[in-house]
Amino acid sequence: VSAVGRLLLVEDEAAQRQILTEILRKEGWDVVAAGSGEEALEALAGPAPELILCDWKMPGISGHEVLDEVRRRGLPCAFVVMTAYGSIAHAVEAIRRGADDYLGKPFERDALLLALRRALKTKRLERENTALRDAVAERDRFGELLGRSEAIQRLFRTLQKVADSEATVLITGESGTGKELVARSLHAESGRAAGPFVPVNCAAIPETLIESELFGHERGAFTGAVRKREGKFEEARGGTLFLDEIASMPLGVQASLLRVLQERRFTRLGGRGEIETDVRVVAASNRELARLVADGSFREDLYYRLNVVPLRIPPLRERPEDIPILTEALLARAERRHSRPAPELPPAVLRLIVEWSWPGNVRELSNLLERLVLLCEQGRLAPEDLPEEMRAPGAAERGGVSLPPGGLDWEQMEAGLLRQALERSAGNRTAAARLLGLGYKAFLYRLEKHGLG
Ligand SMILES: Nc1ncnc2c1ncn2[C@@H]1O[C@H](COP(=O)(O)OP(=O)(O)OP(=O)(O)O)[C@@H](O)[C@H]1O
Ligand SMILES: [Mg+2]
């Protein structure tokens, strides 16, 4: 953390104030020194500092009053308190009132710099978290699923309704649309959340093994069954069994599965006793099962049994409204995963992202953003960082603005764009300003101008 910001130092002892000012200036801080709480409040009327280093016990307005005022006004600055040696009670009180850190006097230069760095870091994280929370309002998420398009909002409402039921759910959607995440979120929001979530990829298991994988087997049930083994139905007891790529399930196994779903009981391969099932089954497919039923490769009766609650996730290209918040959240995820700061995303680049057709859906978007976080060196993305096909003339031109032959009404266009940006960001002004590539002040100014404030 390099010190290049404005720092307000509040210390009533002149000699101390002098020394601290010197140290901090050497570190690159733009120091404003105040000799009392009164002076500090006066200084706060000016531009807000990034950090306040404040003595706790002062005659007149004391440190805690300065702190209260800073927090009351919601100033986003980090606040570090200096307390007399041994007065741990003051330090505790300071933290409780919202200080970010404290220093017991006397302190060494290094201890001071460390405390300041820590406080700045805490504040920065706090700001990032608020930004993230701001960007993703409560109604735009269900568990880990994000989306604000009409289609996804409808999906959320259905999920909400069925989460707590025992109904079998069939999720369909193209590859990468989030089928597994829907299944996991459904589980997490259900009464079975404390139980296990057990995924089985039916396409990845050899036909001959699926049955024993699902229902388990007794020792010696078949060649190679050297010991007894529990199947996924037992493993998922009390939880959710996720049958992924159900279309790949061989017809023979489909018959066994149907029986289990109907009787809620099964037998291990080679076993005799029946075992009660206690699982909620959620299945997923990236192919239309109805079509497979028509051509005879999927059992009709099983199809109806699974399809009690059908959930269809539309491809990403049909819901571009979801792309900005997904982009933001997935960038933040990549940032955490790789401990690398995500590059800034200028509107021109976001526009190319929103306009792309995303044949690989959310997974493709997630992979691209992860790559960008790892490879971008400038700290700011440029269109050139995107794959060539996304920058193809057609792609870029569609979002470009060209002056209509008959000219246009500038003010009306501006007001229209402001409204759209506010709408798309659900009233979040910071996000709306970003969509238009405007600084926050410039954005507010224009809102006022059009009476949209
Ligand atoms: N609505 C969403 N909100 C947040 N993340 C999402 C959303 N949809 C998908 N993702 C993310 O996209 C990636 C792909 O999702 P998932 O694996 O669930 O897709 P899938 O439909 O199961 O794909 P496939 O058919 O290829 O198995 C995951 O990283 C997931 O976290
Ligand atoms: Mg999947």
Coordinates of C-alpha atoms and ligand atoms in Angstrom, one line a residue:
V1 CA 0.0 0.0 0.0
S2 CA 1.7 3.2 -1.1
A3 CA 1.0 6.3 0.9
V4 CA -0.1 8.9 -1.6
G5 CA -3.4 10.1 -0.1
R6 CA -4.5 12.7 2.2
L7 CA -4.0 12.1 5.9
L8 CA -5.6 14.0 8.8
L9 CA -3.4 14.0 11.9
V10 CA -5.0 15.0 15.1
E11 CA -2.7 15.4 18.1
D12 CA -2.8 18.1 20.8
E13 CA 0.9 17.9 21.8
A14 CA 2.9 20.2 19.5
A15 CA 6.2 18.2 19.7
Q16 CA 4.5 14.9 18.9
R17 CA 2.5 16.5 16.1
Q18 CA 5.7 17.8 14.6
I19 CA 7.5 14.5 14.6
L20 CA 4.6 12.5 13.3
T21 CA 4.0 15.0 10.5
E22 CA 7.6 14.6 9.5
I23 CA 7.5 10.9 9.5
L24 CA 4.3 10.7 7.5
R25 CA 5.3 13.3 4.9
K26 CA 8.5 11.3 4.3
E27 CA 6.2 8.3 3.6
G28 CA 4.5 10.3 0.9
W29 CA 1.3 11.3 2.8
D30 CA -0.3 14.7 2.2
V31 CA -0.6 15.5 5.9
V32 CA -3.1 18.0 7.3
A33 CA -2.2 18.5 11.0
A34 CA -4.8 19.5 13.5
G35 CA -4.0 20.5 17.1
S36 CA -7.4 19.8 18.6
G37 CA -10.7 18.0 18.0
E38 CA -12.2 21.4 17.0
E39 CA -9.5 21.9 14.4
A40 CA -10.1 18.3 13.2
L41 CA -13.8 18.9 12.6
E42 CA -13.0 22.1 10.7
A43 CA -10.6 20.2 8.5
L44 CA -13.2 17.6 7.8
A45 CA -15.3 20.3 6.1
G46 CA -12.8 20.2 3.3
P47 CA -11.9 17.3 1.1
A48 CA -12.2 14.0 2.9
P49 CA -8.9 12.4 3.9
E50 CA -8.2 8.7 3.1
L51 CA -7.0 8.2 6.6
I52 CA -7.3 9.8 10.1
L53 CA -4.7 9.3 12.8
C54 CA -6.2 10.7 15.9
D55 CA -5.2 11.1 19.6
W56 CA -8.0 9.7 21.9
K57 CA -7.6 11.9 24.9
M58 CA -7.7 15.6 24.1
P59 CA -9.0 18.6 26.0
G60 CA -12.2 19.9 24.4
I61 CA -13.5 17.8 21.6
S62 CA -12.0 14.4 22.2
G63 CA -11.0 11.6 19.8
H64 CA -14.2 9.7 20.3
E65 CA -16.2 12.7 19.3
V66 CA -14.2 13.1 16.1
L67 CA -14.7 9.4 15.4
D68 CA -18.4 9.6 16.0
E69 CA -18.7 12.6 13.6
V70 CA -16.7 10.8 10.9
R71 CA -18.9 7.7 11.1
R72 CA -22.1 9.7 11.4
R73 CA -21.3 11.4 8.2
G74 CA -20.4 8.1 6.6
L75 CA -17.0 9.2 5.5
P76 CA -15.2 6.3 4.0
C77 CA -11.8 7.1 5.6
A78 CA -9.8 4.7 7.7
F79 CA -9.5 5.7 11.3
V80 CA -6.5 4.9 13.6
V81 CA -6.5 5.9 17.2
M82 CA -3.5 6.7 19.4
T83 CA -4.0 5.9 23.1
A84 CA -1.8 6.4 26.1
Y85 CA 0.2 3.4 27.0
G86 CA -1.7 1.0 29.3
S87 CA -5.1 2.4 28.6
I88 CA -6.4 -0.7 26.9
A89 CA -9.9 0.3 27.9
H90 CA -9.7 3.3 25.5
A91 CA -8.4 1.1 22.7
V92 CA -11.3 -1.3 23.2
E93 CA -13.8 1.6 23.2
A94 CA -12.3 3.0 20.1
I95 CA -12.6 -0.2 18.2
R96 CA -16.1 -0.7 19.4
R97 CA -17.0 2.8 18.1
G98 CA -15.7 1.9 14.7
A99 CA -12.0 2.7 14.6
D100 CA -10.0 0.5 12.3
D101 CA -7.0 0.1 14.5
Y102 CA -5.2 1.6 17.5
L103 CA -1.7 2.3 18.6
G104 CA -0.5 2.4 22.3
K105 CA 1.8 5.4 23.0
P106 CA 4.7 5.5 22.7
F107 CA 5.1 3.6 19.5
E108 CA 7.9 3.0 17.0
R109 CA 7.8 4.3 13.5
D110 CA 7.4 0.8 12.1
A111 CA 4.5 0.0 14.3
L112 CA 2.8 3.2 13.1
L113 CA 3.3 2.5 9.5
L114 CA 2.1 -1.1 9.9
A115 CA -1.1 0.1 11.7
L116 CA -1.8 2.6 8.9
R117 CA -1.3 0.0 6.2
R118 CA -3.5 -2.5 8.0
A119 CA -6.3 0.1 8.5
L120 CA -6.1 1.2 4.9
K121 CA -6.4 -2.4 3.7
T122 CA -9.4 -3.1 6.0
K123 CA -11.1 0.0 4.6
R124 CA -10.3 -1.0 1.1
L125 CA -11.8 -4.4 1.5
E126 CA -14.8 -3.0 3.2
R127 CA -15.4 -0.7 0.3
E128 CA -15.0 -3.5 -2.2
N129 CA -17.5 -5.6 -0.3
T130 CA -20.0 -2.9 -0.2
A131 CA -19.5 -2.3 -3.9
L132 CA -20.1 -6.0 -4.5
R133 CA -23.2 -6.0 -2.3
D134 CA -24.4 -2.9 -4.1
A135 CA -23.9 -4.5 -7.4
V136 CA -25.8 -7.6 -6.5
A137 CA -29.1 -6.7 -4.8
E138 CA -30.9 -9.4 -2.8
R139 CA -33.5 -10.0 -5.4
D140 CA -30.8 -10.6 -8.0
R141 CA -29.6 -13.8 -6.4
F142 CA -30.8 -17.2 -5.3
G143 CA -28.1 -18.9 -3.3
E144 CA -25.1 -18.5 -5.6
L145 CA -27.2 -18.0 -8.7
L146 CA -27.2 -14.5 -10.1
G147 CA -29.5 -12.9 -12.6
R148 CA -31.9 -10.0 -13.1
S149 CA -33.4 -11.0 -16.5
E150 CA -37.1 -11.7 -16.5
A151 CA -36.4 -15.4 -17.3
I152 CA -34.0 -15.8 -14.4
Q153 CA -36.2 -13.9 -12.0
R154 CA -39.0 -16.3 -12.9
L155 CA -36.6 -19.2 -12.3
F156 CA -35.8 -17.8 -8.9
R157 CA -39.5 -17.7 -8.0
T158 CA -40.0 -21.3 -9.0
L159 CA -36.9 -22.4 -7.1
Q160 CA -38.1 -20.6 -4.0
K161 CA -41.5 -22.4 -4.2
V162 CA -40.1 -25.9 -4.8
A163 CA -36.9 -25.8 -2.7
D164 CA -38.6 -27.0 0.4
S165 CA -40.8 -29.7 -1.3
E166 CA -39.7 -33.2 -2.1
A167 CA -40.7 -32.8 -5.7
T168 CA -38.3 -34.3 -8.3
V169 CA -36.9 -31.5 -10.4
L170 CA -35.6 -31.8 -14.0
I171 CA -33.3 -29.0 -15.1
T172 CA -32.6 -28.5 -18.8
G173 CA -30.4 -26.0 -20.5
E174 CA -27.5 -25.8 -22.9
S175 CA -24.0 -26.6 -21.7
G176 CA -22.6 -24.1 -19.3
T177 CA -26.0 -22.4 -18.5
G178 CA -25.6 -23.2 -14.8
K179 CA -27.6 -26.5 -14.4
E180 CA -25.3 -27.8 -11.7
L181 CA -25.3 -24.5 -9.8
V182 CA -29.1 -24.5 -9.9
A183 CA -29.2 -28.0 -8.4
R184 CA -26.7 -27.0 -5.7
S185 CA -28.6 -23.8 -4.9
L186 CA -31.9 -25.7 -4.7
H187 CA -30.2 -28.1 -2.3
A188 CA -28.7 -25.3 -0.2
E189 CA -32.1 -23.5 0.1
S190 CA -34.0 -26.7 1.0
G191 CA -34.7 -28.4 4.2
R192 CA -32.1 -30.9 3.3
A193 CA -29.3 -28.3 3.2
A194 CA -27.6 -30.0 6.2
G195 CA -27.5 -33.3 4.4
P196 CA -25.1 -34.2 1.5
F197 CA -25.3 -33.0 -2.1
V198 CA -24.2 -36.0 -4.2
P199 CA -23.6 -35.4 -7.9
V200 CA -23.5 -38.4 -10.3
N201 CA -22.4 -37.7 -13.9
C202 CA -24.3 -40.4 -15.8
A203 CA -22.2 -39.7 -18.9
A204 CA -18.9 -40.3 -17.2
I205 CA -19.6 -43.8 -15.8
P206 CA -19.3 -46.9 -18.0
E207 CA -22.7 -48.4 -18.7
T208 CA -21.9 -51.6 -16.9
L209 CA -21.1 -49.8 -13.7
I210 CA -23.9 -47.3 -13.4
E211 CA -26.2 -49.5 -11.6
S212 CA -23.7 -50.5 -8.9
E213 CA -22.6 -46.9 -8.7
L214 CA -26.2 -45.8 -7.9
F215 CA -27.5 -48.7 -5.8
G216 CA -24.3 -50.2 -4.4
H217 CA -23.4 -53.9 -4.3
E218 CA -22.8 -56.7 -2.0
R219 CA -19.5 -58.5 -1.9
G220 CA -19.3 -61.0 -4.8
A221 CA -22.3 -59.5 -6.6
F222 CA -20.2 -59.6 -9.8
T223 CA -16.6 -60.3 -10.9
G224 CA -14.5 -57.6 -9.3
A225 CA -16.9 -56.8 -6.5
V226 CA -14.4 -57.8 -3.9
R227 CA -16.1 -55.9 -1.1
K228 CA -19.5 -54.5 -0.2
R229 CA -20.0 -51.0 -1.4
E230 CA -22.7 -48.4 -0.7
G231 CA -24.2 -46.7 -3.7
K232 CA -24.9 -43.0 -4.3
F233 CA -28.5 -43.4 -3.2
E234 CA -27.2 -44.4 0.2
E235 CA -24.5 -41.8 0.2
A236 CA -27.1 -39.1 -0.4
R237 CA -29.3 -40.2 2.5
G238 CA -31.0 -37.1 4.0
G239 CA -29.7 -35.0 1.1
T240 CA -30.0 -34.4 -2.6
L241 CA -28.9 -36.8 -5.4
F242 CA -28.0 -34.9 -8.5
L243 CA -28.3 -37.1 -11.7
D244 CA -26.3 -35.1 -14.2
E245 CA -26.6 -35.8 -18.0
I246 CA -29.5 -38.1 -17.3
A247 CA -30.0 -38.6 -21.1
S248 CA -26.9 -40.8 -21.1
M249 CA -28.4 -43.3 -18.8
P250 CA -28.9 -46.7 -20.5
L251 CA -32.5 -47.9 -20.9
G252 CA -32.0 -50.8 -18.5
V253 CA -30.8 -48.5 -15.7
Q254 CA -33.7 -46.1 -16.5
A255 CA -36.1 -48.9 -15.6
S256 CA -34.3 -49.5 -12.3
L257 CA -34.3 -45.8 -11.5
L258 CA -38.0 -45.5 -12.3
R259 CA -38.7 -48.4 -9.9
V260 CA -36.7 -46.7 -7.1
L261 CA -38.4 -43.4 -7.6
Q262 CA -41.9 -45.0 -7.5
E263 CA -41.3 -47.4 -4.6
R264 CA -38.8 -45.3 -2.7
R265 CA -36.9 -48.5 -2.0
F266 CA -34.0 -50.3 -3.6
T267 CA -31.8 -53.3 -3.3
R268 CA -28.0 -53.4 -3.5
L269 CA -26.7 -55.5 -6.5
G270 CA -26.5 -59.1 -5.3
G271 CA -28.3 -58.1 -2.1
R272 CA -31.6 -59.3 -0.7
G273 CA -32.8 -56.8 1.8
E274 CA -34.6 -53.7 0.6
I275 CA -33.3 -50.3 1.7
E276 CA -35.6 -47.3 2.1
T277 CA -34.5 -44.2 0.2
D278 CA -34.4 -40.8 1.8
V279 CA -33.2 -38.6 -1.1
R280 CA -34.5 -35.8 -3.2
V281 CA -33.7 -36.4 -6.8
V282 CA -32.7 -33.6 -9.1
A283 CA -31.8 -34.5 -12.7
A284 CA -30.2 -32.4 -15.5
S285 CA -29.8 -32.7 -19.2
N286 CA -28.4 -30.5 -21.9
R287 CA -30.6 -32.2 -24.4
E288 CA -34.4 -32.0 -24.7
L289 CA -35.6 -35.2 -23.1
A290 CA -39.0 -34.9 -24.8
R291 CA -37.2 -35.4 -28.1
L292 CA -35.3 -38.4 -26.9
V293 CA -38.6 -39.9 -25.7
A294 CA -40.0 -39.4 -29.2
D295 CA -37.2 -41.3 -30.8
G296 CA -37.3 -44.0 -28.2
S297 CA -33.9 -43.5 -26.4
F298 CA -35.5 -42.3 -23.2
R299 CA -38.3 -44.0 -21.3
E300 CA -41.5 -42.0 -21.4
D301 CA -42.7 -43.1 -17.9
L302 CA -39.3 -42.1 -16.4
Y303 CA -39.5 -38.7 -18.2
Y304 CA -42.9 -37.9 -16.6
R305 CA -41.7 -39.1 -13.3
L306 CA -38.6 -36.8 -13.4
N307 CA -40.3 -33.9 -15.0
V308 CA -42.6 -33.1 -12.0
V309 CA -41.1 -29.6 -11.8
P310 CA -39.4 -28.7 -15.1
L311 CA -36.8 -25.9 -15.0
R312 CA -35.4 -24.6 -18.2
I313 CA -32.4 -22.3 -18.1
P314 CA -32.3 -20.1 -21.2
P315 CA -29.0 -19.7 -23.0
L316 CA -27.0 -16.6 -22.0
R317 CA -27.6 -14.9 -25.4
E318 CA -31.3 -14.8 -24.7
R319 CA -30.8 -12.9 -21.5
P320 CA -28.0 -10.2 -22.1
E321 CA -29.4 -8.3 -19.1
D322 CA -27.7 -10.8 -16.9
I323 CA -24.3 -10.3 -18.4
P324 CA -23.1 -7.2 -16.5
I325 CA -23.8 -8.5 -13.0
L326 CA -22.4 -12.0 -13.9
T327 CA -19.3 -10.3 -15.3
E328 CA -18.8 -8.3 -12.2
A329 CA -19.3 -11.3 -9.9
L330 CA -17.2 -13.7 -11.9
L331 CA -14.4 -11.1 -12.1
A332 CA -14.5 -10.8 -8.3
R333 CA -14.5 -14.6 -8.0
A334 CA -11.4 -14.9 -10.3
E335 CA -9.8 -12.1 -8.3
R336 CA -10.2 -14.1 -5.1
R337 CA -9.3 -17.4 -6.6
H338 CA -6.0 -16.2 -8.0
S339 CA -5.3 -13.5 -5.4
R340 CA -4.7 -11.0 -8.3
P341 CA -6.5 -7.7 -8.6
A342 CA -9.1 -7.8 -11.3
P343 CA -8.4 -5.3 -14.1
E344 CA -10.8 -2.4 -14.6
L345 CA -13.5 -3.0 -17.2
P346 CA -14.2 0.1 -19.4
P347 CA -17.7 0.4 -20.9
A348 CA -16.3 -0.3 -24.4
V349 CA -15.1 -3.7 -23.3
L350 CA -18.2 -4.5 -21.4
R351 CA -20.2 -3.7 -24.4
L352 CA -18.3 -6.2 -26.5
I353 CA -18.9 -8.8 -23.8
V354 CA -22.6 -8.1 -23.6
E355 CA -23.0 -8.3 -27.3
W356 CA -21.2 -11.6 -27.8
S357 CA -23.3 -14.7 -28.4
W358 CA -21.7 -16.9 -25.8
P359 CA -22.2 -20.3 -27.3
G360 CA -20.6 -21.8 -24.2
N361 CA -22.8 -19.7 -21.9
V362 CA -21.9 -18.7 -18.4
R363 CA -19.0 -21.2 -18.3
E364 CA -17.4 -19.6 -21.4
L365 CA -17.8 -16.1 -19.8
S366 CA -16.3 -17.4 -16.5
N367 CA -13.3 -18.9 -18.3
L368 CA -12.7 -15.8 -20.4
L369 CA -12.8 -13.5 -17.3
E370 CA -10.5 -15.9 -15.4
R371 CA -8.0 -15.7 -18.3
L372 CA -8.2 -11.9 -18.4
V373 CA -7.5 -11.6 -14.7
L374 CA -4.4 -13.8 -15.1
L375 CA -3.1 -12.2 -18.3
C376 CA -4.0 -8.6 -18.2
E377 CA -1.0 -6.5 -17.3
Q378 CA -2.2 -3.0 -17.6
G379 CA -4.7 -3.0 -14.8
R380 CA -7.3 -1.9 -17.3
L381 CA -8.8 -4.1 -20.0
A382 CA -8.8 -3.0 -23.6
P383 CA -10.8 -4.4 -26.5
E384 CA -7.6 -6.0 -27.8
D385 CA -7.5 -8.2 -24.8
L386 CA -10.6 -10.0 -26.0
P387 CA -10.5 -12.9 -28.4
E388 CA -10.5 -11.8 -32.0
E389 CA -14.0 -13.2 -32.9
M390 CA -15.5 -11.0 -30.2
R391 CA -14.0 -7.9 -31.8
A392 CA -15.1 -8.7 -35.3
P393 CA -16.4 -5.6 -37.1
G394 CA -20.0 -6.8 -37.0
A395 CA -19.7 -7.3 -33.2
A396 CA -18.2 -3.9 -32.5
E397 CA -20.4 -2.0 -34.9
R398 CA -23.7 -3.1 -33.5
G399 CA -23.2 -1.2 -30.3
G400 CA -21.6 1.8 -32.0
V401 CA -23.6 4.9 -32.5
S402 CA -23.9 6.5 -35.8
L403 CA -25.5 9.9 -36.4
P404 CA -28.9 9.4 -38.1
P405 CA -29.2 11.1 -41.6
G406 CA -31.7 13.6 -40.2
G407 CA -29.6 14.4 -37.2
L408 CA -30.8 13.9 -33.6
D409 CA -31.9 15.7 -30.4
W410 CA -28.9 15.6 -28.2
E411 CA -30.6 16.4 -24.9
Q412 CA -33.3 13.8 -25.5
M413 CA -30.7 11.2 -26.3
E414 CA -28.7 12.0 -23.2
A415 CA -31.8 11.8 -21.0
G416 CA -32.8 8.5 -22.6
L417 CA -29.4 7.0 -22.0
L418 CA -29.3 8.2 -18.4
R419 CA -32.7 6.6 -17.8
Q420 CA -31.6 3.3 -19.4
A421 CA -28.4 3.2 -17.4
L422 CA -30.3 3.7 -14.2
E423 CA -32.8 1.1 -15.1
R424 CA -30.2 -1.5 -16.1
S425 CA -28.3 -1.0 -12.8
A426 CA -31.5 -1.0 -10.8
G427 CA -31.0 2.5 -9.6
N428 CA -27.4 2.0 -8.4
R429 CA -25.9 5.3 -9.5
T430 CA -22.2 4.2 -9.2
A431 CA -23.0 1.3 -11.5
A432 CA -25.0 3.4 -13.9
A433 CA -22.2 6.0 -14.1
R434 CA -19.8 3.2 -15.0
L435 CA -22.1 1.9 -17.7
L436 CA -21.9 5.3 -19.4
G437 CA -18.2 5.6 -18.8
L438 CA -18.8 8.8 -16.8
G439 CA -17.2 9.9 -13.5
Y440 CA -19.6 9.9 -10.6
K441 CA -19.7 13.7 -10.4
A442 CA -20.2 14.1 -14.1
F443 CA -23.0 11.6 -14.0
L444 CA -24.8 13.4 -11.1
Y445 CA -24.4 16.7 -12.9
R446 CA -26.2 15.3 -15.9
L447 CA -28.9 13.7 -13.8
E448 CA -29.6 17.1 -12.2
K449 CA -29.6 18.8 -15.6
H450 CA -32.4 16.5 -16.8
G451 CA -34.2 16.6 -13.5
L452 CA -33.6 12.9 -13.0
G453 CA -31.9 13.3 -9.6
Ligands
LIG1 N1 -26.7 -17.7 -12.8 C1 -25.4 -17.9 -12.5 N2 -24.9 -17.1 -11.5 C2 -23.6 -17.3 -11.2 N3 -22.8 -18.2 -11.7 C3 -23.2 -18.9 -12.7 C4 -24.6 -18.8 -13.1 N4 -24.8 -19.7 -14.1 C5 -23.7 -20.4 -14.2 N5 -22.7 -19.9 -13.4 C6 -21.3 -20.4 -13.4 O1 -21.0 -20.9 -14.7 C7 -20.2 -22.1 -14.6 C8 -21.0 -23.2 -15.3 O2 -22.1 -23.6 -14.5 P1 -22.6 -25.1 -14.4 O3 -21.4 -26.0 -14.2 O4 -23.6 -25.2 -13.3 O5 -23.2 -25.3 -15.8 P2 -23.9 -26.6 -16.4 O6 -25.2 -26.2 -17.1 O7 -23.9 -27.7 -15.4 O8 -22.9 -27.0 -17.6 P3 -22.7 -28.4 -18.3 O9 -23.9 -28.7 -19.1 O10 -21.5 -28.1 -19.3 O11 -22.4 -29.4 -17.3 C9 -20.0 -22.3 -13.1 O12 -18.7 -21.8 -12.8 C10 -21.1 -21.6 -12.4 O13 -20.7 -21.2 -11.2
MG2 MG -23.0 -29.6 -15.4

